[in-house]
XYZ file of C-alpha atoms in Angstrom:
623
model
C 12.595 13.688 40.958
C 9.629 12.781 43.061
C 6.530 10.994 42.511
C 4.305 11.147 44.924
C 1.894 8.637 43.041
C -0.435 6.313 45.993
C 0.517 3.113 44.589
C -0.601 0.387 47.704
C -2.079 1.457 51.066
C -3.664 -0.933 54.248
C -6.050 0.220 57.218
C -4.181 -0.373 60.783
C -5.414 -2.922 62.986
C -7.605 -0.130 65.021
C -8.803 1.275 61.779
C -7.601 4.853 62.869
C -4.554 5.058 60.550
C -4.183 4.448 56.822
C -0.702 3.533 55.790
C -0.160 4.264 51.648
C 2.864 3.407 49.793
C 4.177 5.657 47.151
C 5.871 5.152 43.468
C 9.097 7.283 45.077
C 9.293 4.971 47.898
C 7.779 6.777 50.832
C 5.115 5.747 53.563
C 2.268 7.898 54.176
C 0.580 8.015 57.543
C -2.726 9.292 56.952
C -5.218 9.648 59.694
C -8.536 8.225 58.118
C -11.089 10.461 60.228
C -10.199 13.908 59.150
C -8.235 12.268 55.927
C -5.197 14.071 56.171
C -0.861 13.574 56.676
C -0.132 12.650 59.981
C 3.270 11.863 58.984
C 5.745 10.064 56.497
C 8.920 8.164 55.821
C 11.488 7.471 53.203
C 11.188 3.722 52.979
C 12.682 2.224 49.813
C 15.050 3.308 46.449
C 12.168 2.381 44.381
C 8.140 2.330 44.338
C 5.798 0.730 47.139
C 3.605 -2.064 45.572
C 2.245 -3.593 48.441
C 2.007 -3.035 52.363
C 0.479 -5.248 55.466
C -0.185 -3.811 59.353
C -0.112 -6.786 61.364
C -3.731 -7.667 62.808
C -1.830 -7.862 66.759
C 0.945 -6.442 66.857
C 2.404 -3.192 65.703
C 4.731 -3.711 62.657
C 3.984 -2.743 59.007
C 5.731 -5.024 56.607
C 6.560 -3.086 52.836
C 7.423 -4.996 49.741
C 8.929 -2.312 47.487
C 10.326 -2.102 43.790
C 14.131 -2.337 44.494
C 13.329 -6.404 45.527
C 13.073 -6.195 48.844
C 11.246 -6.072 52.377
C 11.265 -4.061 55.654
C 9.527 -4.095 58.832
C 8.384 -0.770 60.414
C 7.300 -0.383 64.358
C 4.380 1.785 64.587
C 4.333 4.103 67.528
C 1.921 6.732 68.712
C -0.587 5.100 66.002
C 1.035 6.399 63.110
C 4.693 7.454 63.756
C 7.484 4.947 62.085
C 10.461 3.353 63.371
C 12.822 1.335 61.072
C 13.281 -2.116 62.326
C 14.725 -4.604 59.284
C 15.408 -4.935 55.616
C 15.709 -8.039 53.805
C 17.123 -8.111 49.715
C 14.807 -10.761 48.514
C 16.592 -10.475 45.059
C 18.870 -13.391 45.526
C 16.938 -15.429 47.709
C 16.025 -18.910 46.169
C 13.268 -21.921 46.829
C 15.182 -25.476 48.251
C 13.651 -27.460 45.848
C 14.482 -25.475 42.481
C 15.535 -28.299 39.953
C 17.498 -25.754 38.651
C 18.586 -21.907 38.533
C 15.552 -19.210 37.915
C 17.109 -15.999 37.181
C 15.299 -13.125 39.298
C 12.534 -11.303 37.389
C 11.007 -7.831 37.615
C 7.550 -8.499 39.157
C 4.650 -6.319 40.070
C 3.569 -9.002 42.746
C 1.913 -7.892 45.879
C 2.474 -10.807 47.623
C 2.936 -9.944 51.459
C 1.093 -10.824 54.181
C 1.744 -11.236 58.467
C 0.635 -14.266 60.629
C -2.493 -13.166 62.323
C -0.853 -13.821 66.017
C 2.843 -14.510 65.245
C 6.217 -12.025 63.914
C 5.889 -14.098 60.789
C 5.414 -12.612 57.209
C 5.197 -14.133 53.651
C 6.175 -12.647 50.607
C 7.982 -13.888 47.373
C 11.914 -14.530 46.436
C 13.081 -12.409 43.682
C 12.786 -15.725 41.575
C 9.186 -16.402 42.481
C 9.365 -18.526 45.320
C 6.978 -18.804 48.396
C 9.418 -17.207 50.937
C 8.359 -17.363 54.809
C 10.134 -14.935 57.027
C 10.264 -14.382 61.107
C 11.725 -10.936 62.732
C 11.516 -12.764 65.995
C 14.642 -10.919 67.022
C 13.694 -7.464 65.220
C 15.971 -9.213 62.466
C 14.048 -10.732 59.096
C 14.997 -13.953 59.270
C 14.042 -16.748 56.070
C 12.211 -19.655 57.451
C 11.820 -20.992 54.120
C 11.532 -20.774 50.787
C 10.148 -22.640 48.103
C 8.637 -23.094 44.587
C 5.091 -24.045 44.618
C 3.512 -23.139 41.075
C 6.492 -23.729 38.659
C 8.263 -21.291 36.157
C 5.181 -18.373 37.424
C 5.108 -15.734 39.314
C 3.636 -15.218 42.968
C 0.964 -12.848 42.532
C -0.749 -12.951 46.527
C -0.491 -14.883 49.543
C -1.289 -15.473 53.080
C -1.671 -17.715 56.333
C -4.760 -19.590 56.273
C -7.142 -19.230 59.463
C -4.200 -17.738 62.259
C -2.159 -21.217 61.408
C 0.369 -22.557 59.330
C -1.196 -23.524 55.856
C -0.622 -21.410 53.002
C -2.479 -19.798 50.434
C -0.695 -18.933 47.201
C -1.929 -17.687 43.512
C -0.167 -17.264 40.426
C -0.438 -15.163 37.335
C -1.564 -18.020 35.441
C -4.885 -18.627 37.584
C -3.452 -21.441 39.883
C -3.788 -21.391 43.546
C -2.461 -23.719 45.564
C -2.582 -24.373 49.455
C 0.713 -25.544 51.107
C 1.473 -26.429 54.767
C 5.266 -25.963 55.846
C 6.602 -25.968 52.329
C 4.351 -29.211 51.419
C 1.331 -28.701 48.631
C -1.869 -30.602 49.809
C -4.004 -28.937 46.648
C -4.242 -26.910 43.948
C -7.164 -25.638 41.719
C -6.666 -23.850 38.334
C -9.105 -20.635 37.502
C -8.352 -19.851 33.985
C -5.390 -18.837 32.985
C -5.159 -15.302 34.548
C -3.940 -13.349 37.461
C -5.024 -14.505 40.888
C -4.691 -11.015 42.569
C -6.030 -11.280 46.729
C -7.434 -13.844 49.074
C -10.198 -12.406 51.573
C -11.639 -14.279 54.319
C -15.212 -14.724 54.108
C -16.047 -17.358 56.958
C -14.404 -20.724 58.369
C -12.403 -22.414 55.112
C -14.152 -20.153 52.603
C -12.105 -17.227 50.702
C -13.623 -15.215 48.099
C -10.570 -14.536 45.380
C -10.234 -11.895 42.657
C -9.114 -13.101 39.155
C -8.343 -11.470 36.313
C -10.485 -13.353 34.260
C -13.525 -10.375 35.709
C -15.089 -12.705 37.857
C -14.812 -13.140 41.721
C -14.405 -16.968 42.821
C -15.580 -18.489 45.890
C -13.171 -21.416 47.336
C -13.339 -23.683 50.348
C -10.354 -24.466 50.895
C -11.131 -27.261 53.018
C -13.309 -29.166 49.766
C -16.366 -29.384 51.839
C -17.997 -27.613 48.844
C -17.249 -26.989 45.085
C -15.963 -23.545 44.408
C -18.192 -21.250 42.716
C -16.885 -19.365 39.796
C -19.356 -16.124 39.756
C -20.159 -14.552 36.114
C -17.986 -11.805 34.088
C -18.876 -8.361 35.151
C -16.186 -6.334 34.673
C -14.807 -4.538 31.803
C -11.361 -5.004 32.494
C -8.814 -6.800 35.751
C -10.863 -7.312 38.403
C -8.038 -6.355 40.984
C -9.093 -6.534 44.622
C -11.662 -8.021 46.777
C -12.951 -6.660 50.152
C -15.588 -8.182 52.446
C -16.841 -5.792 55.771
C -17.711 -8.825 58.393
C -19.702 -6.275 60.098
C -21.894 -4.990 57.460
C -21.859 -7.962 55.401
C -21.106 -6.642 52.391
C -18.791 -7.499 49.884
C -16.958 -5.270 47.185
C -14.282 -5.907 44.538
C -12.378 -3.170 42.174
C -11.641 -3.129 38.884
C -9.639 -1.830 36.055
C -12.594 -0.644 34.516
C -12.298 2.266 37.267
C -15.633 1.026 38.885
C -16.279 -0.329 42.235
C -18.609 -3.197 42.461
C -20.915 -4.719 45.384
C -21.022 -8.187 44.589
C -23.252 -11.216 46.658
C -20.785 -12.597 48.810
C -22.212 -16.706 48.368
C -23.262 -16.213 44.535
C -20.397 -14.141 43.077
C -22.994 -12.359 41.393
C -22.685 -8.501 41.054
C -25.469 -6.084 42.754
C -24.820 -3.032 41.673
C -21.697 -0.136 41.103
C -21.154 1.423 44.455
C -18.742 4.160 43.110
C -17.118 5.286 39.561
C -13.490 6.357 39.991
C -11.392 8.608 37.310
C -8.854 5.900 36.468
C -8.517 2.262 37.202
C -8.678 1.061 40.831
C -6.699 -1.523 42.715
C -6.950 -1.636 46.781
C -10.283 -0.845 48.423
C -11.308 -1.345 52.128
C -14.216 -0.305 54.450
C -14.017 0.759 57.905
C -15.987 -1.614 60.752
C -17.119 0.990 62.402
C -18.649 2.805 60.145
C -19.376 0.472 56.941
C -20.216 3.053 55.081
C -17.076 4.839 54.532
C -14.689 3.300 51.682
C -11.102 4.237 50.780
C -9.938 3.706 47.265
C -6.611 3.222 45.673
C -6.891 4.923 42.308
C -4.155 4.416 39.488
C -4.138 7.937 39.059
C -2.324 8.268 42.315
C -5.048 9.281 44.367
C -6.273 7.615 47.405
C -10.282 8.629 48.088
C -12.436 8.633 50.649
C -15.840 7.468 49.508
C -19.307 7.839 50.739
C -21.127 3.880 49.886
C -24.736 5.233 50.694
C -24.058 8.415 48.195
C -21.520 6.816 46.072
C -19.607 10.120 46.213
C -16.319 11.412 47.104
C -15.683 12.584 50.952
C -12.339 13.128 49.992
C -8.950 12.658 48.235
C -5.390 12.939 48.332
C -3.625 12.810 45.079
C -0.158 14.721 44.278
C 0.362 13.703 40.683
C -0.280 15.947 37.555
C -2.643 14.583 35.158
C -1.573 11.769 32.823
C -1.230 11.973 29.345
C -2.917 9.119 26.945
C -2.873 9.970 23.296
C -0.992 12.154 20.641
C -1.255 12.287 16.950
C 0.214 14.884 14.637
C -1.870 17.740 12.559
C -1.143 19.014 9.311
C 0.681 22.352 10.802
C 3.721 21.145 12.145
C 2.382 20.363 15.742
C 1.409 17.742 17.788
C -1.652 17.521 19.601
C -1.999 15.556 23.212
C -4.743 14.766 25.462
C -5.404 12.303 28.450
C -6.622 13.412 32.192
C -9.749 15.939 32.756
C -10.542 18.471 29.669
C -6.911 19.489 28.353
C -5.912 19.504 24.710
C -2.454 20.199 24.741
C -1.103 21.817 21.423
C 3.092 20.980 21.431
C 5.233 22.772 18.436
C 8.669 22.988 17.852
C 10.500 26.778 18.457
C 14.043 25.464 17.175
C 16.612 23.466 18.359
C 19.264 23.841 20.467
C 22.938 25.187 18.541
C 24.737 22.526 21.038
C 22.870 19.262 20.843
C 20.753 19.816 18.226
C 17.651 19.113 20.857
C 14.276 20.727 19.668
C 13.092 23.301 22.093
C 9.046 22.795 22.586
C 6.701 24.675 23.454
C 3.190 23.732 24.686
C -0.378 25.217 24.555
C -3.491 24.238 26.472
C -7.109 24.196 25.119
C -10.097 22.720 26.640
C -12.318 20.058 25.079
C -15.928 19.370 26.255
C -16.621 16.215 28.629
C -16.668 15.147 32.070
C -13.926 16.563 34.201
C -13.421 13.340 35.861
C -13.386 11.658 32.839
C -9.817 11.665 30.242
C -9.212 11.277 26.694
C -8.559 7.529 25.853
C -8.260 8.351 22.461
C -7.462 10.837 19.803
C -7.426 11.290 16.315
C -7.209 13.684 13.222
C -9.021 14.222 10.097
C -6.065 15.340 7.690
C -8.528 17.007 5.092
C -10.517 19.486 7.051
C -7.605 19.697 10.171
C -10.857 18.116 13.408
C -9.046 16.237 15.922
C -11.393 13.878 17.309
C -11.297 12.743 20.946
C -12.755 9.436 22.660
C -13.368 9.680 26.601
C -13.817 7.319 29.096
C -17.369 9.315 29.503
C -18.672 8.135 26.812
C -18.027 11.108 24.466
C -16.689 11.718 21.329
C -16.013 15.336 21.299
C -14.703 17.686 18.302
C -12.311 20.442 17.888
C -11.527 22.310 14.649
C -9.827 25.711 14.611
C -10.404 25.984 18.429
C -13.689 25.756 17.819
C -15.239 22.158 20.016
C -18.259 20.116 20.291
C -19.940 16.872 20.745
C -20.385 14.588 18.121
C -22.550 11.939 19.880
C -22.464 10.120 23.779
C -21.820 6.657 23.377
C -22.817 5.611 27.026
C -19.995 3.940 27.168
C -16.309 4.001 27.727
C -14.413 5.004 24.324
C -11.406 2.737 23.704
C -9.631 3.214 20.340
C -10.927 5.365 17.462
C -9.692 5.117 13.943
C -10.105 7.287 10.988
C -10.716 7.103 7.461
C -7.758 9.661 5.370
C -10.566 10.357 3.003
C -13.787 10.079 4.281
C -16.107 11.472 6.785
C -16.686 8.754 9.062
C -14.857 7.454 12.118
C -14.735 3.975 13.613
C -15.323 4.052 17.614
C -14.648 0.680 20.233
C -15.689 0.525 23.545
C -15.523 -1.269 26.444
C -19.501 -2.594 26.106
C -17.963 -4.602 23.132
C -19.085 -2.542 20.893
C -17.685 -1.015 17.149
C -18.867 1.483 15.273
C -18.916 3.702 12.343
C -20.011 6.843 12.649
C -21.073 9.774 10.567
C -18.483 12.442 12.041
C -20.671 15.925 10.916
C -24.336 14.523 11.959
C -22.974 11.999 15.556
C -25.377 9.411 13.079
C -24.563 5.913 13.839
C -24.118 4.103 10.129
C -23.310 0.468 11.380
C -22.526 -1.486 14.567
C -21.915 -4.815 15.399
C -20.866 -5.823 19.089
C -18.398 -8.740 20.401
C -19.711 -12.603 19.863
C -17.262 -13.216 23.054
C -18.610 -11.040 25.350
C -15.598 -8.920 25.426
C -14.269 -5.044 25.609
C -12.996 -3.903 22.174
C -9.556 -2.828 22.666
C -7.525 -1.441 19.792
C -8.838 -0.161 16.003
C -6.666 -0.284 12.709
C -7.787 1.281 9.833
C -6.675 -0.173 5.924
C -6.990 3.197 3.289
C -5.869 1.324 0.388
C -7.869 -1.988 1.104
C -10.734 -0.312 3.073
C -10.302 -3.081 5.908
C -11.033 -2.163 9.596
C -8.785 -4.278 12.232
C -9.854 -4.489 15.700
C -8.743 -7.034 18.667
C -11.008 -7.820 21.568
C -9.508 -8.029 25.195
C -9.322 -11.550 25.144
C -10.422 -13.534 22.191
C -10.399 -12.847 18.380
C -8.295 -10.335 16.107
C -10.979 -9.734 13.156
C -10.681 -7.959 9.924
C -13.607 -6.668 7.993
C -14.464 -4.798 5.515
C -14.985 -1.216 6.441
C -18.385 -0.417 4.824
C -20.221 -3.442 6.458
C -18.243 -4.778 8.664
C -18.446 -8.429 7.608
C -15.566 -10.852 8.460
C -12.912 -11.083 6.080
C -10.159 -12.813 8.307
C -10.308 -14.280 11.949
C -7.690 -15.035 14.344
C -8.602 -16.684 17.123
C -6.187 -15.799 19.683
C -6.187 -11.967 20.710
C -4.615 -11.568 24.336
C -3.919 -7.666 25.321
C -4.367 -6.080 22.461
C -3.288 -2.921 23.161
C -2.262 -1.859 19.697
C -2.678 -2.742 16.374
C -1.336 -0.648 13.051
C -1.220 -1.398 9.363
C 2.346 -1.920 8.479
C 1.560 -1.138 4.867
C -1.465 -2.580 2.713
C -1.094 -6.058 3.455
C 0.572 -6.806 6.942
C -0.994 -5.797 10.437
C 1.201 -5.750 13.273
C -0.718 -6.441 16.676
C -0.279 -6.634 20.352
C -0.571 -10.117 22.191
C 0.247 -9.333 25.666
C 3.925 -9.100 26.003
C 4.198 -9.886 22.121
C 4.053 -8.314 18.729
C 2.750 -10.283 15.916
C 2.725 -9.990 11.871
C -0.217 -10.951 10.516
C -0.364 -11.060 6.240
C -3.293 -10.831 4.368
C -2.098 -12.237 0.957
C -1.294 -15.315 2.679
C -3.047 -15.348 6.426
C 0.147 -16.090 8.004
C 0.648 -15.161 11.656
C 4.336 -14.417 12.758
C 5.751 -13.535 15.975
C 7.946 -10.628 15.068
C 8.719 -9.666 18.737
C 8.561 -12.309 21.516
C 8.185 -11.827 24.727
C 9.345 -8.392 26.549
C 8.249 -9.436 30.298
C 4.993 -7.343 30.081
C 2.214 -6.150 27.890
C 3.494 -4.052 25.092
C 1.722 -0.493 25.165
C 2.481 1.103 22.317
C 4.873 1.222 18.759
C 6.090 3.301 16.316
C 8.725 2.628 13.235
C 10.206 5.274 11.372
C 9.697 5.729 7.678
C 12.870 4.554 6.493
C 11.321 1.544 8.115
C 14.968 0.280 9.908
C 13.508 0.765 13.427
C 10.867 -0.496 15.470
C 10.743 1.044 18.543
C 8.021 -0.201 21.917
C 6.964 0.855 25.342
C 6.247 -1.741 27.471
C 4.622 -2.240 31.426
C 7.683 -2.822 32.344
C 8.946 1.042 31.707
C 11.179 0.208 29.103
C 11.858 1.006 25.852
C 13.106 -1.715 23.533
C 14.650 -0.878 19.742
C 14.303 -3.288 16.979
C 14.963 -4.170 13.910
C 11.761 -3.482 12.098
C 12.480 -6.528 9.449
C 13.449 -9.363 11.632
C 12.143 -8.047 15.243
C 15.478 -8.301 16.554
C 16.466 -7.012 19.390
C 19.042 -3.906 19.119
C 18.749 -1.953 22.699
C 16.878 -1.599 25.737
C 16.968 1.567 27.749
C 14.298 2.534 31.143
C 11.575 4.969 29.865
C 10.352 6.784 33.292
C 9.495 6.407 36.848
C 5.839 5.867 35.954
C 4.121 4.104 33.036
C 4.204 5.344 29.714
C 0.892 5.282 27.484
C 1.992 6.150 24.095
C 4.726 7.442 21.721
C 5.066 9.647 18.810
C 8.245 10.683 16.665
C 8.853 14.236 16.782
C 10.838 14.346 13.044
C 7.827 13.859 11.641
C 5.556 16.623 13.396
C 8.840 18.930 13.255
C 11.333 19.642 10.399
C 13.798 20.765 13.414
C 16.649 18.613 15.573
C 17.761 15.263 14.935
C 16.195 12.532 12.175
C 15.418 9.805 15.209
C 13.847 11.866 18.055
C 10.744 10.718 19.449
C 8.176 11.501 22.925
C 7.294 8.854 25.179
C 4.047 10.018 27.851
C 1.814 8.578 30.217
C 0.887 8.391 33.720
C 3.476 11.416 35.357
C 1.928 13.837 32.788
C 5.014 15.078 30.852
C 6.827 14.753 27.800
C 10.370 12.343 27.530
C 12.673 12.882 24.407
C 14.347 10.255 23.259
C 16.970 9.773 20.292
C 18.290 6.476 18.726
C 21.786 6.905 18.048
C 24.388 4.304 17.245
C 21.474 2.041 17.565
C 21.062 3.161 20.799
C 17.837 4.778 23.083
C 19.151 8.058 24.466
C 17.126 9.945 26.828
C 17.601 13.806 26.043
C 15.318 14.620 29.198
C 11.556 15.419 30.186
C 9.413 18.617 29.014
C 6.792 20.149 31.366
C 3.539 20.969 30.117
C 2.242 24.683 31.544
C -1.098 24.163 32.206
């Protein structure tokens, strides 16, 4: 199987080339004039997460998924020669106190010495790891551990030297010289994600925390922490030295300008379908931007317009949401205007694996936009749907509509079994309940903290409404006027959230599940860290299993009870979004089957058996 998903690109040093890396492990040379293949290589087993042309000389370095590095001779300005590999897996800092097993990171730490064959990336243990190819052979110069037990997130040579710039995904950078840190600064507690030159000892820095930070290095001058702007990661930085202008990217799938000396934003420059990571402007014509979209589409942008020149994107469209209807079928929705219908035809006489069959209807909103979001109102059979435009549309009987534009983002929806209103976050911090017949807005109150609204759970027997901010509280209220019943304090990723039964909420915090109990207010970790945020859970209604998706593409079985861990098993090349059992939609196949979907747009079936994940293969969707 092949994904050609853009995950990382980099402009060459001439600015005539664009070299993208792909989730299946190919290079793409990509001529950025006329926008299209000039040529391509098989580079890695495993996906490309970051790549670097060297600013002199003609090498592209590639840090892939499979824990490792190669160089790359350019020839001809785009055409690829093979030069080294280096397994960084096993590699480990001189000065470990003791051993740090290798981790799975998404770092993009990898950078070349402005003049020299030199290159930094990270060990597979999270160590600052120097490397020369003097000889056309990657050589380690050295490697070691400059921000503890955390990861490497970015890194690079400071002003065509030898000092070191290094941040972590706890907010700490740090500036070393030949293994030695001189000084470290702490900016919150999240991911450090790029260091871009602005002028002299001054870097502007993206941070998770949706601010950009502005850092002299040499302490000439405090650094200036700008102000939240973004609705999500703020993932990339990029300043044009010829224009003057400075840019970052965003989760939030919008591409900011941003004062350069301030850190204060100016204005969106361009709204992309999905979240965005790497972003650069040409010199020669400052106008032009390229964009890195999550979707797997790399676009050419027009700044003065703030439209799209171009794009090149070779992945279906991703699938977000799923929820069952009252006649045997399971509904689906994510990317552009599909609502994908899925029911059962039977099962195979061999394996006893349900054969499915899907069905594609349309649902009003932006076709650039997707379906965060879906819902359905068992009584009357309306599947509700909440888009990253802003709308939450209708569909009953194949009839659709609007039921009102929020002007903002839709991220969770939840919905009452018995009555006709439905309770809508989004990422302006917003919740609301809504009147689902008349679009009427019945009550709203927004975040104290400033922060997106992430996830919605909905109490029928208590009439309580859970919801978690991105970072900050985890509040339940009480569902007519949404005043506070309980508060905690301490919300971090929350993804998901769903009512166990009447009195215990299970909720996302990060790479954790939690138990929280209302009879008593007690907060339990039930599931402790899986490596990466969780993204979504189901149990089954024996209530023996608990089984979660996580950013790591795995899927982990537990023991619903205790939050043990039974099994983990790899989910899919790409990331997956959601899950849904298929023995409850389907009275056909096995008792434990369930679908996991997401970002490569089709269906995986999975069984637990023998307490076991079993992977019974992927369904295509016809559209």
């Amino acid at each position: 199987m092949i994904n050609r998903k853009i995950k990382s690109f980099v402009l060459d040093s001439n600015q005539e080339f664009i070299f993208a890396g792909n989730l299946s492990g190919q290079i793409l040379s990509i001529n950025s004039n006329t926008f299209s293949l000039a040529s391509q290589v098989q580079a890695h087993p495993g996906g490309i997460i970051a790549i670097s042309a060297h600013l002199t000389l003609p090498y592209v370095a590639v840090l892939g998924m499979d824990r490792s590095v190669s160089i790359w001779q350019v020839h001809n300005g785009h055409r690829l020669e093979f030069v080294s590999r280096l397994i960084t897996r096993d590699l480990t800092p001189c000065n470990d106190p003791y051993e740090f097993a290798p981790i799975l990171s998404v770092s993009q730490a990898l950078a070349f010495h402005d003049t020299e064959r030199r290159l930094l990336t990270r060990s597979g243990n999270a160590g600052l790891l120097e490397l020369s190819f003097e000889s056309d052979e990657l050589d380690v110069v050295k490697c070691v551990r400059v921000h503890g037990n955390y990861d490497i997130v970015t890194t690079r040579f400071v002003n065509y030297g030898d000092k070191v710039l290094s941040g972590s995904n706890t907010g700490q950078v740090a500036l070393s010289y030949h293994g030695e840190v001189e000084n470290k600064w702490q900016f919150g507690r999240e991911t450090i994600h790029w260091f871009e030159h602005l002028e002299d000892d001054i870097y502007l820095l993206a941070s998770d925390t949706r601010c950009v930070i502005r850092l002299d290095i040499s302490g000439n001058h405090e650094p200036v922490v700008g102000p939240l702007f973004t609705r999500d990661d703020l993932e990339h930085v990029h300043y044009n030295k010829i224009s003057g202008r400075a840019f970052a990217s965003s989760f939030d799938r919008n591409i900011y300008e941003f004062d350069p000396y301030t850190c204060k934003p100016l204005k969106v420059v361009f709204s992309a379908p999905f979240k965005c990571r790497w972003i650069k402007t040409l010199e020669q014509d400052p106008d032009t931007m390229f964009v890195q979209c999550r979707n797997g589409g790399l676009y050419k942008v027009s700044l003065n317009t703030g439209q799209t020149i171009g794009v090149i994107k070779e992945t279906p469209p991703a699938l977000w949401t799923a929820a069952q209807t009252a006649h045997d079928e399971i509904i689906l929705a994510g990317e552009g205007n599909d609502a994908i219908r899925l029911k059962a035809k039977g099962a195979t006489s061999y394996g006893w694996t349900p054969i499915l069959k899907t069905y594609v209807e349309k649902i009003p909103g932006k076709p650039m936009a997707y379906t965060k979001r879906l819902v359905v109102q068992e009584t009357t059979g309306t599947v509700l749907f909440g888009r990253t435009d802003g709308i939450l549309a209708w569909m009953r009987n194949s009839q659709t509509g609007i039921v009102c534009d929020l002007n903002s983002p839709v991220r969770d929806l939840a919905l009452s079994k018995t009555y006709s209103e439905v309770f809508v976050a989004t990422e302006d911090g917003r919740l609301r309940k809504i009147h689902i017949e008349s679009g009427q807005i019945l009550v709203e109150i927004r975040s104290i903290n400033n922060q997106p609204i992430w996830s919605l759970a909905y109490n029928d027997t208590r009439s309580l409404i859970a919801f978690a901010e991105r970072e900050g509280w985890v509040t339940i209220a009480n569902a007519d006027k949404l005043t506070t019943v309980l508060e905690d304090r301490d919300a971090r990723r929350a993804k998901r959230m769903k009512w166990l039964d009447a009195d215990r909420l299970l909720v996302v915090r990060s790479d954790e599940l939690y138990r929280i109990d209302l009879n008593t207010g007690e907060k339990t970790l039930l599931v402790k860290q899986l490596g990466n945020t969780i993204e979504d859970f189901i149990w089954d209604t024996e209530k023996r299993y608990l089984v979660l998706i996580n950013y790591q593409r795995n899927i982990i079985l537990c023991d619903l009870e205790t939050g043990n861990i039974l099994n983990i098993a790899p989910d899919q090349m790409d990331y997956s979004k959601g899950m849904i059992w298929l023995s409850d939609s389907f009275d056909v196949g096995y008792g434990y089957d369930f679908l996991t979907f997401g970002r490569d747009g089709r269906l995986h079936l999975f069984r637990i058996h023998d307490e076991k994940v079993l992977s019974l293969g992927s369904v295509s969707i016809d559209r």
